[in-house]
C-alpha positions as a LaTeX table, in Angstrom:
\begin{tabular}{lrrr}
\hline
Residue & $x$ (\AA) & $y$ (\AA) & $z$ (\AA) \\
\hline
Met1 & 22.07 & 13.01 & $-16.09$ \\
Asn2 & 19.61 & 11.62 & $-13.71$ \\
Gln3 & 20.91 & 10.01 & $-10.47$ \\
Thr4 & 19.94 & 6.43 & $-9.67$ \\
Ala5 & 18.65 & 5.77 & $-6.06$ \\
Phe6 & 22.02 & 4.06 & $-5.54$ \\
Glu7 & 23.93 & 7.36 & $-6.67$ \\
Ile8 & 21.66 & 9.49 & $-4.38$ \\
Leu9 & 22.25 & 7.05 & $-1.43$ \\
Arg10 & 26.07 & 7.19 & $-1.85$ \\
Ser11 & 25.99 & 10.93 & $-1.99$ \\
Thr12 & 23.85 & 11.66 & 0.93 \\
Ser13 & 24.17 & 8.52 & 3.09 \\
Leu14 & 20.82 & 9.13 & 4.57 \\
Pro15 & 19.40 & 6.13 & 6.53 \\
Gly16 & 15.83 & 7.30 & 5.34 \\
Leu17 & 16.70 & 6.81 & 1.62 \\
Leu18 & 18.18 & 3.38 & 2.57 \\
Glu19 & 15.01 & 2.51 & 4.40 \\
Gln20 & 13.00 & 3.47 & 1.24 \\
Glu21 & 15.07 & 1.36 & $-0.84$ \\
Ile22 & 14.75 & $-1.70$ & 1.49 \\
Glu23 & 11.06 & $-1.07$ & 1.60 \\
Arg24 & 10.66 & $-1.00$ & $-1.99$ \\
Phe25 & 12.35 & $-4.31$ & $-2.68$ \\
Ile26 & 10.40 & $-5.94$ & 0.09 \\
Leu27 & 7.10 & $-4.65$ & $-1.45$ \\
Asp28 & 8.17 & $-5.37$ & $-4.91$ \\
Gly29 & 8.73 & $-9.12$ & $-3.81$ \\
Glu30 & 12.49 & $-9.39$ & $-4.01$ \\
Val31 & 12.37 & $-10.87$ & $-0.65$ \\
Ala32 & 9.35 & $-13.06$ & 0.28 \\
Pro33 & 7.67 & $-12.86$ & 3.75 \\
Gly34 & 9.75 & $-15.01$ & 6.00 \\
Gly35 & 12.79 & $-14.20$ & 3.92 \\
His36 & 16.11 & $-13.12$ & 5.67 \\
Leu37 & 17.35 & $-9.45$ & 5.31 \\
Asn38 & 21.04 & $-9.88$ & 5.31 \\
Glu39 & 22.75 & $-6.64$ & 6.66 \\
Lys40 & 26.17 & $-7.60$ & 4.95 \\
Glu41 & 24.59 & $-8.21$ & 1.66 \\
Ile42 & 22.51 & $-5.03$ & 1.80 \\
Ala43 & 25.39 & $-2.90$ & 2.73 \\
Phe44 & 27.32 & $-4.33$ & $-0.06$ \\
Arg45 & 24.52 & $-3.75$ & $-2.44$ \\
Phe46 & 24.48 & $-0.06$ & $-1.77$ \\
Gly47 & 28.19 & 0.38 & $-1.00$ \\
Ile48 & 27.87 & 1.45 & 2.48 \\
Ser49 & 28.65 & 0.31 & 6.06 \\
Arg50 & 26.41 & $-1.86$ & 8.12 \\
Gly51 & 25.49 & 0.91 & 10.57 \\
Pro52 & 23.09 & 2.85 & 8.39 \\
Val53 & 21.49 & $-0.69$ & 7.25 \\
Arg54 & 20.90 & $-1.72$ & 10.84 \\
Glu55 & 19.32 & 1.67 & 11.51 \\
Ala56 & 17.11 & 1.53 & 8.51 \\
Leu57 & 16.02 & $-1.98$ & 9.44 \\
Arg58 & 15.11 & $-1.05$ & 12.84 \\
Ser59 & 13.06 & 1.71 & 11.65 \\
Leu60 & 11.32 & $-0.61$ & 9.23 \\
Glu61 & 10.48 & $-2.98$ & 12.16 \\
Ser62 & 8.45 & $-0.25$ & 13.75 \\
Ser63 & 6.29 & $-0.05$ & 10.63 \\
Gly64 & 5.47 & $-3.79$ & 10.80 \\
Leu65 & 7.05 & $-4.95$ & 7.54 \\
Ile66 & 9.84 & $-6.71$ & 9.32 \\
Glu67 & 10.68 & $-8.29$ & 12.45 \\
Gln68 & 13.87 & $-9.06$ & 14.40 \\
Val69 & 14.45 & $-12.49$ & 15.64 \\
Pro70 & 16.96 & $-12.67$ & 18.46 \\
Asn71 & 20.40 & $-14.17$ & 17.46 \\
Arg72 & 19.32 & $-14.57$ & 13.85 \\
Gly73 & 18.59 & $-11.03$ & 12.50 \\
Phe74 & 15.79 & $-9.26$ & 10.52 \\
Phe75 & 13.18 & $-11.21$ & 8.51 \\
Val76 & 10.38 & $-9.96$ & 6.32 \\
Arg77 & 7.33 & $-10.37$ & 8.28 \\
Arg78 & 4.90 & $-13.20$ & 7.63 \\
Leu79 & 1.27 & $-11.71$ & 8.12 \\
Ser80 & $-1.24$ & $-14.53$ & 9.08 \\
Ala81 & $-4.74$ & $-14.74$ & 7.77 \\
Ala82 & $-5.98$ & $-13.59$ & 11.30 \\
Glu83 & $-3.51$ & $-10.67$ & 11.40 \\
Ala84 & $-4.55$ & $-9.67$ & 7.95 \\
Ser85 & $-8.25$ & $-9.80$ & 8.93 \\
Asp86 & $-7.53$ & $-7.51$ & 11.86 \\
Val87 & $-5.65$ & $-5.11$ & 9.67 \\
Tyr88 & $-8.50$ & $-4.97$ & 7.28 \\
Asp89 & $-10.93$ & $-4.19$ & 9.89 \\
Val90 & $-9.04$ & $-1.13$ & 11.00 \\
Arg91 & $-8.39$ & $-0.19$ & 7.42 \\
Thr92 & $-12.17$ & $-0.19$ & 6.78 \\
Val93 & $-12.85$ & 2.43 & 9.33 \\
Leu94 & $-9.91$ & 4.64 & 8.37 \\
Phe95 & $-10.83$ & 4.53 & 4.59 \\
Gly96 & $-14.49$ & 5.13 & 5.31 \\
Leu97 & $-13.47$ & 8.29 & 7.32 \\
Ala98 & $-11.17$ & 9.26 & 4.49 \\
Gly99 & $-14.04$ & 9.21 & 2.06 \\
Lys100 & $-16.21$ & 10.97 & 4.48 \\
Val101 & $-13.75$ & 13.95 & 5.04 \\
Leu102 & $-12.92$ & 14.21 & 1.35 \\
Ala103 & $-16.69$ & 14.46 & 0.46 \\
Glu104 & $-16.74$ & 17.41 & 2.77 \\
Arg105 & $-13.69$ & 19.12 & 1.37 \\
Ala106 & $-12.99$ & 17.90 & $-2.18$ \\
Thr107 & $-12.20$ & 20.58 & $-4.75$ \\
Asp108 & $-13.46$ & 20.30 & $-8.41$ \\
Asp109 & $-9.90$ & 19.37 & $-9.42$ \\
Asp110 & $-9.92$ & 16.60 & $-6.74$ \\
Ile111 & $-13.08$ & 15.22 & $-8.35$ \\
Ala112 & $-11.77$ & 15.46 & $-11.84$ \\
Arg113 & $-8.60$ & 13.61 & $-10.80$ \\
Leu114 & $-10.80$ & 10.89 & $-9.12$ \\
Arg115 & $-12.70$ & 10.52 & $-12.30$ \\
Arg116 & $-9.63$ & 10.22 & $-14.37$ \\
Phe117 & $-8.42$ & 7.36 & $-12.11$ \\
Val118 & $-11.50$ & 5.21 & $-12.47$ \\
Glu119 & $-11.72$ & 5.87 & $-16.09$ \\
Asp120 & $-8.04$ & 4.88 & $-16.56$ \\
Met121 & $-8.67$ & 1.71 & $-14.43$ \\
Asp122 & $-11.71$ & 1.03 & $-16.75$ \\
Glu123 & $-9.22$ & 1.29 & $-19.69$ \\
Ala124 & $-6.83$ & $-1.13$ & $-17.96$ \\
Ile125 & $-9.58$ & $-3.64$ & $-17.53$ \\
Gly126 & $-10.60$ & $-3.43$ & $-21.04$ \\
Ala127 & $-6.98$ & $-3.98$ & $-22.14$ \\
Asp128 & $-6.64$ & $-6.93$ & $-19.52$ \\
Asp129 & $-3.66$ & $-5.03$ & $-18.11$ \\
His130 & $-3.71$ & $-6.26$ & $-14.53$ \\
Ala131 & $-0.28$ & $-4.71$ & $-13.60$ \\
Arg132 & $-1.68$ & $-1.28$ & $-14.49$ \\
Tyr133 & $-4.80$ & $-1.75$ & $-12.76$ \\
Ile134 & $-3.11$ & $-2.66$ & $-9.50$ \\
Ser135 & $-0.75$ & 0.34 & $-9.91$ \\
Leu136 & $-3.77$ & 2.56 & $-10.41$ \\
Asn137 & $-5.60$ & 1.02 & $-7.65$ \\
Phe138 & $-2.95$ & 1.77 & $-5.07$ \\
Ala139 & $-2.55$ & 5.33 & $-6.45$ \\
Leu140 & $-6.27$ & 5.96 & $-6.19$ \\
His141 & $-6.36$ & 4.81 & $-2.58$ \\
Glu142 & $-3.40$ & 6.87 & $-1.61$ \\
Phe143 & $-4.87$ & 10.03 & $-3.25$ \\
Ile144 & $-7.93$ & 9.70 & $-1.35$ \\
Val145 & $-6.51$ & 9.38 & 2.02 \\
Val146 & $-3.87$ & 12.10 & 1.33 \\
Gln147 & $-6.44$ & 14.62 & $-0.04$ \\
Ser148 & $-8.56$ & 14.06 & 3.16 \\
Gly149 & $-6.08$ & 16.41 & 4.64 \\
Asn150 & $-5.58$ & 14.28 & 7.85 \\
Glu151 & $-2.03$ & 13.33 & 8.18 \\
Val152 & $-2.54$ & 10.86 & 10.94 \\
Leu153 & $-5.16$ & 9.00 & 9.05 \\
Ala154 & $-3.02$ & 8.81 & 5.93 \\
Gln155 & 0.08 & 7.68 & 7.76 \\
Gln156 & $-1.84$ & 5.06 & 9.57 \\
Tyr157 & $-3.84$ & 3.93 & 6.51 \\
Leu158 & $-0.83$ & 3.72 & 4.17 \\
Thr159 & 1.28 & 1.79 & 6.67 \\
Leu160 & $-1.60$ & $-0.81$ & 7.02 \\
Val161 & $-1.80$ & $-1.13$ & 3.25 \\
Lys162 & 1.88 & $-1.84$ & 3.23 \\
Gln163 & 1.56 & $-4.69$ & 5.76 \\
Leu164 & $-1.32$ & $-6.10$ & 3.77 \\
Arg165 & 0.97 & $-6.47$ & 0.76 \\
Leu166 & 2.86 & $-9.06$ & 2.64 \\
His167 & $-0.14$ & $-11.18$ & 2.64 \\
Arg168 & $-2.48$ & $-10.25$ & $-0.33$ \\
Ala169 & $-2.03$ & $-12.17$ & $-3.48$ \\
His170 & $-2.21$ & $-9.91$ & $-6.61$ \\
Ser171 & $-3.73$ & $-12.99$ & $-8.33$ \\
Leu172 & $-7.13$ & $-12.18$ & $-6.40$ \\
Met173 & $-7.38$ & $-9.13$ & $-8.67$ \\
His174 & $-8.66$ & $-10.78$ & $-11.85$ \\
Gly175 & $-11.86$ & $-11.45$ & $-13.83$ \\
Asp176 & $-15.19$ & $-10.46$ & $-12.08$ \\
Ala177 & $-13.21$ & $-9.28$ & $-8.98$ \\
Ile178 & $-11.56$ & $-6.49$ & $-10.90$ \\
His179 & $-14.85$ & $-5.45$ & $-12.50$ \\
Ala180 & $-16.68$ & $-5.46$ & $-9.15$ \\
Ser181 & $-13.79$ & $-3.56$ & $-7.49$ \\
Asn182 & $-13.89$ & $-0.73$ & $-10.11$ \\
Leu183 & $-17.69$ & $-0.54$ & $-9.91$ \\
Glu184 & $-17.05$ & 0.16 & $-6.06$ \\
His185 & $-14.65$ & 2.76 & $-7.02$ \\
His186 & $-17.11$ & 4.48 & $-9.30$ \\
Arg187 & $-19.59$ & 4.55 & $-6.43$ \\
Met188 & $-17.01$ & 6.04 & $-3.98$ \\
Val189 & $-16.24$ & 8.65 & $-6.46$ \\
Asp190 & $-19.92$ & 9.55 & $-7.09$ \\
Ala191 & $-20.50$ & 9.88 & $-3.45$ \\
Ile192 & $-17.59$ & 12.33 & $-3.11$ \\
Ala193 & $-18.69$ & 14.33 & $-6.24$ \\
Ala194 & $-22.19$ & 14.49 & $-4.57$ \\
Arg195 & $-20.78$ & 15.92 & $-1.44$ \\
Asp196 & $-22.43$ & 13.33 & 0.56 \\
Pro197 & $-20.34$ & 12.31 & 3.57 \\
Ala198 & $-22.51$ & 9.76 & 4.80 \\
Gln199 & $-22.70$ & 7.86 & 1.56 \\
Ala200 & $-19.00$ & 8.34 & 0.85 \\
Phe201 & $-18.19$ & 6.77 & 4.25 \\
Lys202 & $-20.41$ & 3.74 & 3.53 \\
Ala203 & $-19.06$ & 3.34 & $-0.02$ \\
His204 & $-15.36$ & 3.34 & 1.15 \\
Ala205 & $-15.96$ & 1.23 & 4.11 \\
Asn206 & $-17.98$ & $-1.19$ & 2.07 \\
His207 & $-15.01$ & $-1.29$ & $-0.65$ \\
Val208 & $-12.58$ & $-2.57$ & 2.06 \\
Glu209 & $-15.02$ & $-4.89$ & 3.60 \\
Thr210 & $-15.58$ & $-6.44$ & 0.18 \\
Ala211 & $-11.83$ & $-6.73$ & $-0.37$ \\
Lys212 & $-11.37$ & $-8.40$ & 2.97 \\
Gly213 & $-14.15$ & $-10.91$ & 2.04 \\
Arg214 & $-12.43$ & $-11.89$ & $-1.17$ \\
Leu215 & $-9.00$ & $-12.37$ & 0.72 \\
Met216 & $-10.51$ & $-14.46$ & 3.41 \\
Ala217 & $-12.43$ & $-16.53$ & 1.07 \\
Ala218 & $-9.28$ & $-17.18$ & $-0.81$ \\
Thr219 & $-7.20$ & $-17.88$ & 2.14 \\
Asn220 & $-9.77$ & $-20.16$ & 3.69 \\
Pro221 & $-12.15$ & $-21.47$ & 0.96 \\
Leu222 & $-14.00$ & $-23.96$ & 3.05 \\
Ala223 & $-14.84$ & $-21.28$ & 5.56 \\
\hline
\end{tabular}
C-alpha cells in the first residue's frame, strides 16, 4: 500500500519533508500571498510538534517564499510588480545560460524528450487544457535547467520560479499567449537540436523576456 506524504512524515519526522509539504500547499494556492502560516494549525495538520514546523518555516524563509513578521509569525510573501520584474531579469540570464549549455551537451535522448514536451504542449493547446499546458511548461523549463548539468544554476533558477508563482497569474496563459509561448518553446528546442549555443541562449533569454513583458503589461496595463 502506498504511503501518503502524511504517513511518511509521521514515520520519519524529517523537517525537510515537512518543508516540502508546506511549500507544496503554498505553491498550490492553499495559502494566498500575505496569508498567515499558523504553526499550531500546521503542526495539528501533520500530527507533529511545533518545533519541526518552526524549523521548516525558517528554512522556507531563506528561499524567499515566506517572511517572518516580528511578534506576528510567518506569512506567505507578497511579491510586488517591481520585485517580480527584478526576478525576471535574473531569470532571463540564467535561462539563457541553461539553453546555451544544454545546446553544447545535449544527448539525442535529451533532444527527443524536449521534442515530446513541445508536442504534448501543442496537444494540450488543441484540447484547450490549460492546466496540463501549465504543468508541462513547468516541467519543460525544469528539464532544461537540470539537464544543463550546472547544479548552482538549476537551484537558483528553480528558486526564482517558485518566487514568481507568488505573483504570476495563470490566467495570463490563455489564447494567443499560449500559442506564442509554445512557438518560443519550439525555437528553443530547435536551437538546442542544432547544437547552436549562441542561438539557444538568445531563444531561451527572449522567451523569459517575453513572459516578463506579458506579466508587466497585465500588472500595469496603462504603462
